[in-house]
Amino acid sequence: MKPLTIFRITLTAALLTSCATIDRPHLSSFEPIGASEFRFKARADAMVYREDTTDGEEERMRWLQQYLTDNGICPTGYDIVSRRVVIVAERLMGRINDIFYTGRCRT
């Protein structure tokens, strides 16, 4: 394989995986509660990261896992104990929601 082709493949893979890293700080927040619980808030809208789709939920869970990994929280896993969707705005293209999660670390 030519070096330019390898470079293009590597660059494409890096760009595709960087989307979650770019969106996470702007569309979510994380708050530890004591030693074993946390709150996580993530934005969902009708266009990207929809609140009612598997793809949207999987992306939000990737964001959450990144917060946990970055901070060394819940190394043996976690359980989501509550999930609440709150409408932020109604737009022509659909709703914008905030999703609030409460989680508990497994022991």
Short mmCIF file of C-alpha atoms in Angstrom, two decimals:
data_model
loop_
_atom_site.label_atom_id
_atom_site.label_comp_id
_atom_site.label_asym_id
_atom_site.label_seq_id
_atom_site.Cartn_x
_atom_site.Cartn_y
_atom_site.Cartn_z
CA MET A 1 0.00 0.00 0.00
CA LYS A 2 1.28 3.47 -0.85
CA PRO A 3 2.22 5.82 2.03
CA LEU A 4 -0.32 8.41 0.85
CA THR A 5 -3.12 5.83 0.94
CA ILE A 6 -2.15 4.75 4.45
CA PHE A 7 -2.11 8.40 5.53
CA ARG A 8 -5.58 9.00 4.07
CA ILE A 9 -7.02 5.91 5.79
CA THR A 10 -5.48 6.92 9.11
CA LEU A 11 -6.69 10.51 8.80
CA THR A 12 -10.24 9.41 7.91
CA ALA A 13 -10.40 7.05 10.89
CA ALA A 14 -9.12 9.77 13.24
CA LEU A 15 -11.65 12.30 11.97
CA LEU A 16 -14.56 9.89 12.30
CA THR A 17 -13.69 8.94 15.88
CA SER A 18 -13.04 12.53 16.94
CA CYS A 19 -16.69 13.63 16.59
CA ALA A 20 -17.63 12.18 19.98
CA THR A 21 -14.65 13.90 21.59
CA ILE A 22 -15.56 17.23 20.02
CA ASP A 23 -19.28 17.14 20.89
CA ARG A 24 -19.00 15.73 24.42
CA PRO A 25 -17.84 18.88 26.26
CA HIS A 26 -20.35 21.10 24.47
CA LEU A 27 -23.40 18.85 24.73
CA SER A 28 -22.95 17.22 28.13
CA SER A 29 -21.85 17.71 31.71
CA PHE A 30 -20.79 15.41 34.52
CA GLU A 31 -21.02 15.80 38.30
CA PRO A 32 -19.73 13.26 40.85
CA ILE A 33 -21.95 12.80 43.90
CA GLY A 34 -20.06 11.40 46.87
CA ALA A 35 -17.81 8.40 46.34
CA SER A 36 -20.09 6.16 44.30
CA GLU A 37 -22.76 8.14 42.44
CA PHE A 38 -22.88 10.70 39.65
CA ARG A 39 -25.17 12.91 37.60
CA PHE A 40 -24.79 13.17 33.85
CA LYS A 41 -26.66 15.59 31.58
CA ALA A 42 -26.63 15.31 27.80
CA ARG A 43 -28.31 17.27 25.01
CA ALA A 44 -30.47 15.51 22.43
CA ASP A 45 -32.23 17.00 19.44
CA ALA A 46 -34.22 15.95 16.40
CA MET A 47 -31.22 16.07 14.07
CA VAL A 48 -28.29 14.63 16.01
CA TYR A 49 -28.14 12.31 19.05
CA ARG A 50 -31.93 11.93 19.18
CA GLU A 51 -33.34 11.02 22.57
CA ASP A 52 -35.46 8.17 21.21
CA THR A 53 -32.87 6.29 19.15
CA THR A 54 -30.38 3.57 19.95
CA ASP A 55 -27.62 5.45 18.11
CA GLY A 56 -28.24 8.61 20.13
CA GLU A 57 -28.25 6.72 23.43
CA GLU A 58 -25.10 4.80 22.52
CA GLU A 59 -23.30 8.08 21.76
CA ARG A 60 -24.39 9.60 25.08
CA MET A 61 -23.17 6.48 26.90
CA ARG A 62 -19.79 6.85 25.12
CA TRP A 63 -19.60 10.43 26.42
CA LEU A 64 -20.44 9.24 29.93
CA GLN A 65 -17.85 6.47 29.77
CA GLN A 66 -15.23 8.98 28.70
CA TYR A 67 -15.97 11.18 31.75
CA LEU A 68 -15.74 8.12 34.01
CA THR A 69 -12.51 6.88 32.42
CA ASP A 70 -10.86 10.32 32.41
CA ASN A 71 -11.55 10.71 36.13
CA GLY A 72 -10.98 7.14 37.33
CA ILE A 73 -14.59 6.81 38.50
CA CYS A 74 -16.48 3.48 38.55
CA PRO A 75 -13.58 1.25 37.42
CA THR A 76 -15.74 -1.87 37.88
CA GLY A 77 -18.72 -0.47 35.98
CA TYR A 78 -21.90 1.39 36.80
CA ASP A 79 -25.69 1.22 36.64
CA ILE A 80 -27.99 4.01 35.50
CA VAL A 81 -30.60 4.30 38.24
CA SER A 82 -32.68 7.07 36.68
CA ARG A 83 -33.13 8.74 33.30
CA ARG A 84 -35.32 11.78 32.78
CA VAL A 85 -35.98 13.67 29.55
CA VAL A 86 -36.77 17.39 29.81
CA ILE A 87 -37.89 19.44 26.81
CA VAL A 88 -35.68 22.50 26.36
CA ALA A 89 -37.28 23.89 23.19
CA GLU A 90 -39.68 23.05 20.38
CA ARG A 91 -38.31 23.87 16.93
CA LEU A 92 -39.56 23.52 13.39
CA MET A 93 -37.27 20.49 12.97
CA GLY A 94 -38.33 18.93 16.29
CA ARG A 95 -37.59 19.06 20.00
CA ILE A 96 -34.39 19.83 21.79
CA ASN A 97 -34.13 17.84 25.02
CA ASP A 98 -31.82 17.57 27.97
CA ILE A 99 -31.51 14.05 29.36
CA PHE A 100 -30.59 13.75 33.02
CA TYR A 101 -29.08 10.50 34.25
CA THR A 102 -28.20 9.39 37.77
CA GLY A 103 -25.71 6.57 38.05
CA ARG A 104 -24.24 4.40 40.75
CA CYS A 105 -20.85 2.69 40.66
CA ARG A 106 -20.75 -1.09 41.01
CA THR A 107 -18.73 -2.41 43.91
#
